[in-house]
Amino acid sequence: MVENFSDLEFMEDDEIIDEAQDTLTILSKYVESLNVENKTELNTLMRNLYNEALTVEAI
């Protein structure tokens, strides 16, 4: 089976970049979508873990 993508509308590179989201935005939106208490605390924890992971040196 050969896939045919000719009927799809492709986005220009500029449009794709405009719709891109950084990791912290994606994490925050995910936390906000959860049905949990203390979303603010969870969001802070996730942000801190993400920032710590960025600063950890590779061994």
Coordinates of C-alpha atoms in Angstrom, one line a residue:
M1 CA 0.0 0.0 0.0
V2 CA 1.3 3.4 -1.0
E3 CA 0.2 6.5 0.9
N4 CA -0.9 9.5 -1.0
F5 CA -0.5 12.8 0.8
S6 CA -1.2 15.0 -2.2
D7 CA -4.6 16.0 -1.0
L8 CA -3.4 17.3 2.3
E9 CA -2.8 21.0 2.9
F10 CA 0.7 21.5 4.2
M11 CA 1.6 24.3 6.5
E12 CA 4.4 26.7 5.7
D13 CA 7.4 26.6 8.0
D14 CA 6.5 30.0 9.5
E15 CA 3.0 28.7 10.4
I16 CA 4.5 25.6 12.1
I17 CA 6.9 27.7 14.1
D18 CA 4.1 30.1 15.2
E19 CA 2.2 27.1 16.6
A20 CA 5.2 25.6 18.3
Q21 CA 5.1 25.6 22.1
D22 CA 7.9 25.3 24.5
T23 CA 8.1 22.4 27.0
L24 CA 7.1 24.4 30.0
T25 CA 3.9 25.6 28.2
I26 CA 3.0 22.0 27.3
L27 CA 3.7 20.9 30.9
S28 CA 1.5 23.7 32.3
K29 CA -1.3 23.0 29.9
Y30 CA -1.2 19.3 30.8
V31 CA -1.3 20.0 34.5
E32 CA -4.2 22.4 34.1
S33 CA -6.1 19.6 32.2
L34 CA -5.7 17.2 35.1
N35 CA -8.5 16.6 37.6
V36 CA -6.4 17.0 40.7
E37 CA -6.2 19.3 43.6
N38 CA -3.2 21.7 44.1
K39 CA -2.6 22.3 40.4
T40 CA -0.4 25.3 41.4
E41 CA 1.9 23.1 43.5
L42 CA 2.1 20.4 40.9
N43 CA 2.8 23.0 38.2
T44 CA 5.6 24.5 40.4
L45 CA 7.0 21.0 41.0
M46 CA 7.0 20.1 37.3
R47 CA 8.7 23.4 36.4
N48 CA 11.4 22.9 39.1
L49 CA 12.0 19.3 37.9
Y50 CA 12.3 20.5 34.3
N51 CA 14.7 23.2 35.2
E52 CA 16.8 20.9 37.4
A53 CA 16.9 18.3 34.5
L54 CA 18.3 21.0 32.2
T55 CA 21.1 21.9 34.6
V56 CA 22.2 18.3 35.4
E57 CA 25.5 17.6 33.8
A58 CA 25.8 14.4 31.8
I59 CA 28.0 11.8 33.6

